[in-house]
PDB file of C-alpha atoms in Angstrom:
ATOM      1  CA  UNK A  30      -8.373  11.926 -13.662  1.00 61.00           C
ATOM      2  CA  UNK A  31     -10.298   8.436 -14.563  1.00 77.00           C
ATOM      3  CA  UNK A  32     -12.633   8.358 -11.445  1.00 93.00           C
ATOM      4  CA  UNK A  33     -13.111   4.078 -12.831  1.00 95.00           C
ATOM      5  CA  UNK A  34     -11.138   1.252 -11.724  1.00 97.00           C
ATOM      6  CA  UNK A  35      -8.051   0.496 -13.329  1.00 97.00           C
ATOM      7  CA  UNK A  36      -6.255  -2.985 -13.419  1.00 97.00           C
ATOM      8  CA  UNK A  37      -1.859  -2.344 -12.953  1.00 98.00           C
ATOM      9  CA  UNK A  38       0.293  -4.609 -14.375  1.00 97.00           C
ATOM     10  CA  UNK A  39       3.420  -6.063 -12.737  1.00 97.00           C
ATOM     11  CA  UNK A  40       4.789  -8.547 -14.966  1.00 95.00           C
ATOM     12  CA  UNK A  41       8.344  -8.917 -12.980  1.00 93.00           C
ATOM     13  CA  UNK A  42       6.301  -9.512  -9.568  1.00 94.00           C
ATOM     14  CA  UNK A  43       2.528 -10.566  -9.963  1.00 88.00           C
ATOM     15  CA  UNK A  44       0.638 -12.908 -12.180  1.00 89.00           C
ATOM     16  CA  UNK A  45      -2.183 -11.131 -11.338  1.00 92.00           C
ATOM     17  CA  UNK A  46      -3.324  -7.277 -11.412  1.00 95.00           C
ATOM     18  CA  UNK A  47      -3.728  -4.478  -8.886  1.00 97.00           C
ATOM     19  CA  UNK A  48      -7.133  -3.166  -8.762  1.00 97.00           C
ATOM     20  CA  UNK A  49      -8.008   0.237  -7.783  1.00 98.00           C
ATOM     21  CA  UNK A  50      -9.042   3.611  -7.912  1.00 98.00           C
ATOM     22  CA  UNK A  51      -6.001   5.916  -9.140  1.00 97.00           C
ATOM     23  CA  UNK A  52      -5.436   8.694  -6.923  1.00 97.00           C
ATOM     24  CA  UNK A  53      -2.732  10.298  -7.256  1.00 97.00           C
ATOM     25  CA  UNK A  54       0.703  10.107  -9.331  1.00 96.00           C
ATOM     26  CA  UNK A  55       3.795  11.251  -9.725  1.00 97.00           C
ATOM     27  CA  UNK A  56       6.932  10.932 -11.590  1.00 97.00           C
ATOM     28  CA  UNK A  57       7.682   8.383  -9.457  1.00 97.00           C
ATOM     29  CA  UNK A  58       5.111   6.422  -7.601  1.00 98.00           C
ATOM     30  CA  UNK A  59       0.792   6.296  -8.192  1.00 98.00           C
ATOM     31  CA  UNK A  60      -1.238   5.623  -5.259  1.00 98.00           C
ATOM     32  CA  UNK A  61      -4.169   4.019  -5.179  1.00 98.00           C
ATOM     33  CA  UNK A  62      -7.300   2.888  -3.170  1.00 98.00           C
ATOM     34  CA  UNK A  63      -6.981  -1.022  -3.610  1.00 98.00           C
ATOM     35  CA  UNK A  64      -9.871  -3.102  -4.343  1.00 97.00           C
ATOM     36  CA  UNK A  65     -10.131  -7.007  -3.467  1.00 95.00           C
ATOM     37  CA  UNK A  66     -13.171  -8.824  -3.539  1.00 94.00           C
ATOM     38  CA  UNK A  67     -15.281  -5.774  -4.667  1.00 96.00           C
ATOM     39  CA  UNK A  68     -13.974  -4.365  -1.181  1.00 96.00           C
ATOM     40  CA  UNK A  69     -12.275  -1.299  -0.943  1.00 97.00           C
ATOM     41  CA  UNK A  70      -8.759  -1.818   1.199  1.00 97.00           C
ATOM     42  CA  UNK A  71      -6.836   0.824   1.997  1.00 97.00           C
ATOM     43  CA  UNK A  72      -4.004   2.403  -0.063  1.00 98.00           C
ATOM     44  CA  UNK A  73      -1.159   0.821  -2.014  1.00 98.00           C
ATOM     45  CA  UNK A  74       1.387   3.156  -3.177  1.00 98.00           C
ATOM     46  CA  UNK A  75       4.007   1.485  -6.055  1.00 98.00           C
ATOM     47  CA  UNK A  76       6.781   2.362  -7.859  1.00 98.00           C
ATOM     48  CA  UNK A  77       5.909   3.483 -11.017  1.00 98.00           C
ATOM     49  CA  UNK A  78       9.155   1.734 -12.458  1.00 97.00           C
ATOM     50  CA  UNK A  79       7.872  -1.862 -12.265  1.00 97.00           C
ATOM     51  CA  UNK A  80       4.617  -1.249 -13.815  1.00 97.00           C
ATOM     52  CA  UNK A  81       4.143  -3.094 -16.718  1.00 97.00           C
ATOM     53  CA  UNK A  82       0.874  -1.305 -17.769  1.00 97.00           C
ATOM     54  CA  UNK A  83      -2.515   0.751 -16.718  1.00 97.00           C
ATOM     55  CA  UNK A  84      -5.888  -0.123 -18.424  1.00 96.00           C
ATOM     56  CA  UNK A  85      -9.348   0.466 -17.884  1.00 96.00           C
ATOM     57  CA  UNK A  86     -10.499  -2.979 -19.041  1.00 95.00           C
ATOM     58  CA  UNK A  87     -14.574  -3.435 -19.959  1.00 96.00           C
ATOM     59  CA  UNK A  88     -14.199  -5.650 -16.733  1.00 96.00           C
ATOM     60  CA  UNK A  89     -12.891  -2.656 -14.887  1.00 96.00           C
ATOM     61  CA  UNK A  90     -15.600  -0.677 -16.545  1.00 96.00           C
ATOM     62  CA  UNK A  91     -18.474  -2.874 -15.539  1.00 97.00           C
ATOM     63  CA  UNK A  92     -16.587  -3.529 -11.796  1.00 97.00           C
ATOM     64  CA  UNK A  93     -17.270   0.081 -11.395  1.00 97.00           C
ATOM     65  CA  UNK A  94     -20.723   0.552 -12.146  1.00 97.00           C
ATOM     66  CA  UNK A  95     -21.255  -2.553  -9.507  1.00 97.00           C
ATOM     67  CA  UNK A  96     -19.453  -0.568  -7.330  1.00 97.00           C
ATOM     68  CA  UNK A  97     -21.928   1.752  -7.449  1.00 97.00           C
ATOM     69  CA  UNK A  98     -25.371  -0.277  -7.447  1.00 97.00           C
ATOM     70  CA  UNK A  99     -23.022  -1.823  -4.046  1.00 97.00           C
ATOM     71  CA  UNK A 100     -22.679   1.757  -2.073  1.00 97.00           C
ATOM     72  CA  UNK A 101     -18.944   1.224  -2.795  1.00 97.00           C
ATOM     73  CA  UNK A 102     -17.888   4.067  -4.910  1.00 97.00           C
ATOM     74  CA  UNK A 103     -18.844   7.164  -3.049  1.00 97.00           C
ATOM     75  CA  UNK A 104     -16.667   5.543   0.153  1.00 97.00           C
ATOM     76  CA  UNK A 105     -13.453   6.228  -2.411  1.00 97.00           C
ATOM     77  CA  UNK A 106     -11.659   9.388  -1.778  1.00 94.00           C
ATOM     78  CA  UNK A 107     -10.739  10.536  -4.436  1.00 95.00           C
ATOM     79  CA  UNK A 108      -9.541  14.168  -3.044  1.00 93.00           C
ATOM     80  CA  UNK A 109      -6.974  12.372  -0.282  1.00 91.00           C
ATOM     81  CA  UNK A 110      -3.650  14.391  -0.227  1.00 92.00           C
ATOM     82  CA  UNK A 111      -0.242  12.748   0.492  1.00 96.00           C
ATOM     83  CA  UNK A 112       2.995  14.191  -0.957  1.00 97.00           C
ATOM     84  CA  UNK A 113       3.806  11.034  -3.253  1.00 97.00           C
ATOM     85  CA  UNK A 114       6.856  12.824  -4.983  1.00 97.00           C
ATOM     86  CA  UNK A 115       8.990  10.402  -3.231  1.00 98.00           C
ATOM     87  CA  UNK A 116       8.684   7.798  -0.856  1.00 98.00           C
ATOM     88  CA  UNK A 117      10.081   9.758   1.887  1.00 98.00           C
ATOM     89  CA  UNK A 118       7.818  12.338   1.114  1.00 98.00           C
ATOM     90  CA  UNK A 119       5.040  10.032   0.971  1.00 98.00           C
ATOM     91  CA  UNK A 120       5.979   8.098   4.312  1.00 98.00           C
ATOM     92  CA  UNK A 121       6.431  11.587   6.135  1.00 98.00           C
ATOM     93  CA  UNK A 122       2.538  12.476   4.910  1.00 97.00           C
ATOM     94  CA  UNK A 123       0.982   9.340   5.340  1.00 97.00           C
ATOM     95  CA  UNK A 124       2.921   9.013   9.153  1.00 96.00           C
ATOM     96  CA  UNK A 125       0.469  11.977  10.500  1.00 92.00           C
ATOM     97  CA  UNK A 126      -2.595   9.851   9.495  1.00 94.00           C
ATOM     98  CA  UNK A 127      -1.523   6.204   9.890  1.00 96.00           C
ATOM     99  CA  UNK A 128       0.323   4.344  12.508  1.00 95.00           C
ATOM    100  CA  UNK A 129       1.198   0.959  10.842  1.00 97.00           C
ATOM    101  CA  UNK A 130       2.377   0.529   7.646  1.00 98.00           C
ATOM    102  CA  UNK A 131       3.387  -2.603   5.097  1.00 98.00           C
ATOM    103  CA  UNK A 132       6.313  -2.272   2.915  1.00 98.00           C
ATOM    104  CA  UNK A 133       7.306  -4.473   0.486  1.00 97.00           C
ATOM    105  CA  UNK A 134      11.016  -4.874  -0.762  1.00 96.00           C
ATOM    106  CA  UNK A 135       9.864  -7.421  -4.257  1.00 96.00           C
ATOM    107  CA  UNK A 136      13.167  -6.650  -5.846  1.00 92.00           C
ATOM    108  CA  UNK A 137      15.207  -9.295  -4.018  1.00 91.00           C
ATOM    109  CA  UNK A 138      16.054 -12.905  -4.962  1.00 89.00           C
ATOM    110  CA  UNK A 139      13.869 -13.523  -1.621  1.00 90.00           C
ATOM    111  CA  UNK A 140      11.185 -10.460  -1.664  1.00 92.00           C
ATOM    112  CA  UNK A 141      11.288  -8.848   1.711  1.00 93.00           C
ATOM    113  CA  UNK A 142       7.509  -8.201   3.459  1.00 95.00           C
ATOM    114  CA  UNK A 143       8.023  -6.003   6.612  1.00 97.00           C
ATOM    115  CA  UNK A 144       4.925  -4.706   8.814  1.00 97.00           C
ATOM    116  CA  UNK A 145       5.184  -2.758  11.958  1.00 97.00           C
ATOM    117  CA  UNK A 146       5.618   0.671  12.721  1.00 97.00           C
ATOM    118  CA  UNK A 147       7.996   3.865  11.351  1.00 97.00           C
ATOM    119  CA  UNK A 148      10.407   4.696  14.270  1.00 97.00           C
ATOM    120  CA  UNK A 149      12.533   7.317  11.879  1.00 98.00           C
ATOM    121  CA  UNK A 150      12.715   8.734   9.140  1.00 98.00           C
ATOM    122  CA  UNK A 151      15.859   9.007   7.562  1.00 98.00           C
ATOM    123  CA  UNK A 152      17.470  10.797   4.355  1.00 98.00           C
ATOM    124  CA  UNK A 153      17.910   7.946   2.680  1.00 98.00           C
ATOM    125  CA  UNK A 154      15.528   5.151   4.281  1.00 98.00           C
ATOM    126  CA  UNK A 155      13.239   4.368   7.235  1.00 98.00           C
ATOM    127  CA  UNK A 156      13.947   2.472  10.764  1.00 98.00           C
ATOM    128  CA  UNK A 157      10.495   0.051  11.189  1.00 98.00           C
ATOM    129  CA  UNK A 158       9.788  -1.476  14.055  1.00 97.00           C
ATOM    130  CA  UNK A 159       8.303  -4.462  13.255  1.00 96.00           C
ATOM    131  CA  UNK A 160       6.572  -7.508  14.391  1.00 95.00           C
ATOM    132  CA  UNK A 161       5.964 -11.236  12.754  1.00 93.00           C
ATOM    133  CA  UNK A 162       2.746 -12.935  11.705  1.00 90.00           C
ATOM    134  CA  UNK A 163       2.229 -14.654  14.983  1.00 92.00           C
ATOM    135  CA  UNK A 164       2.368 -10.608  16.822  1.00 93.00           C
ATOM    136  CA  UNK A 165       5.596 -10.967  18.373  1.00 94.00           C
ATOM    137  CA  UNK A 166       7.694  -8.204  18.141  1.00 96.00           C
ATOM    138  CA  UNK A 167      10.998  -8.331  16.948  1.00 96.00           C
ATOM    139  CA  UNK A 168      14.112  -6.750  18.967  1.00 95.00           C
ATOM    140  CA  UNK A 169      15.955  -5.518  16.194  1.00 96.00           C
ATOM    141  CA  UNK A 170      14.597  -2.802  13.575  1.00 97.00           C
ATOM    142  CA  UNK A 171      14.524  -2.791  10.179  1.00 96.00           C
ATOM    143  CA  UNK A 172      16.658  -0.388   8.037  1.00 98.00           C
ATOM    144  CA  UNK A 173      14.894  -0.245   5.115  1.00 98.00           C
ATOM    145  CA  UNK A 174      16.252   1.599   2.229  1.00 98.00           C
ATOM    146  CA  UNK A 175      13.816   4.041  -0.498  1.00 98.00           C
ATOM    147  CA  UNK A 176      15.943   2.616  -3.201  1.00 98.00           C
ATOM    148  CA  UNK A 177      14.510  -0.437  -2.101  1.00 98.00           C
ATOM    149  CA  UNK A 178      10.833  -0.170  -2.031  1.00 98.00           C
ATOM    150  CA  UNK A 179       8.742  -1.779  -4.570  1.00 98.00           C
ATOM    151  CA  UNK A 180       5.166  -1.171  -2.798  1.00 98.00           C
ATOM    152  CA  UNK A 181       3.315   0.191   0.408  1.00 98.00           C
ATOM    153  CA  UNK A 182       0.425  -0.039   2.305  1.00 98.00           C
ATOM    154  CA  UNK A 183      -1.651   1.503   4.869  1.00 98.00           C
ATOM    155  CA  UNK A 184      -5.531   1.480   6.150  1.00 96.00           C
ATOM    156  CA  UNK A 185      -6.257  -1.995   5.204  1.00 96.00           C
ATOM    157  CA  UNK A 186      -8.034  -4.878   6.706  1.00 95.00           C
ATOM    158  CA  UNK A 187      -4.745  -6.939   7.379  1.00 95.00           C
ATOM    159  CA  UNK A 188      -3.246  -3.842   8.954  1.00 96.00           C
ATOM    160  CA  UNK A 189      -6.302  -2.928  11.012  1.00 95.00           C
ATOM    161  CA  UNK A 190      -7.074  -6.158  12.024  1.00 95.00           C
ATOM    162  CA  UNK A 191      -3.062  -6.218  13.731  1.00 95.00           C
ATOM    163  CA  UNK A 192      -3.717  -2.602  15.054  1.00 93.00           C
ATOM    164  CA  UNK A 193      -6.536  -3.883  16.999  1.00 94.00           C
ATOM    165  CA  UNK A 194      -4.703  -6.661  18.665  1.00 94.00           C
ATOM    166  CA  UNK A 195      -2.222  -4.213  19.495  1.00 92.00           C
ATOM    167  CA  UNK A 196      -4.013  -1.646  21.048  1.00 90.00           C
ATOM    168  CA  UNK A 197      -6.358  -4.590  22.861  1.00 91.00           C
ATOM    169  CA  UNK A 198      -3.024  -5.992  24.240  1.00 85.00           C
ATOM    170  CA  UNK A 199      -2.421  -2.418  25.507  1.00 80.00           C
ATOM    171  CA  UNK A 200       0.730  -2.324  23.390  1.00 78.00           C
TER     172      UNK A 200
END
């Protein structure tokens, strides 16, 4: 596997590319660890059906070796094991290790962001608690459907950042 960055390609929902370290695929979905702002932030899991294409650009290239110089690079982990054959399978790993979670439903005339927390998991989708920008919890959960999901994350800043306020609330 290409241990550089890689820039993905998601004409139908981004103007811009993903930037990461690939770690994993299947037939289905690639994971990744997600860079921003020469910042590693968490993992991003997408469906491998709205890519539009994977390069290692010469900007990727030379991203890397800053990486590097930058202590970066040897925080990837690039031997981290979830079962990414499906997103159940995927959500099911990952639920052992993380407790909040963003999914993204892009696919929809109005693209559906949900964040909170996996309450079951079901044949066919998951049942997320979940809360709004402002921290407020929301009564009802969210049925949300694997057909449906276009991207996830888990372990980044925006989700840690939350998780704190949570568990400072005592919540």
């Amino acid at each position: 596997m290409n241990k550089e960055l890689i820039s993905v390609r998601r004409n139908i929902f981004d103007d811009y590319e993903i930037q990461g370290f690939l770690l994993d695929e299947s037939d289905d979905l690639i994971l990744l660890n997600y860079v921003y702002d020469f910042n590693l932030d968490g993992l991003m899991a997408l469906r491998k059906k709205d890519i539009s294409s994977i390069e290692t650009s010469k900007t990727d290239s030379f991203q890397t070796e800053l990486l590097k110089i930058e202590g970066i690079y040897t925080k990837v982990n690039f031997d981290t094991k979830y079962d990414i054959s499906s997103w159940k399978t995927f959500i099911e790993s990952a639920i052992e290790k993380h407790k909040y979670f963003i999914i993204e439903e892009e696919d929809f005339e109005v693209p559906e962001f949900t964040i909170g927390i996996i309450e079951k998991i079901c044949e066919k989708s998951i049942i997320m608690k979940h809360f709004t920008g402002i921290g407020r919890w929301l009564d009802e959960p969210e049925e949300i459907k694997y057909e449906d999901i276009t991207s996830l994350q888990i372990g980044n800043n925006y989700l840690n950042v939350y998780e704190r306020y949570f568990k400072n609330k005592g919540e």
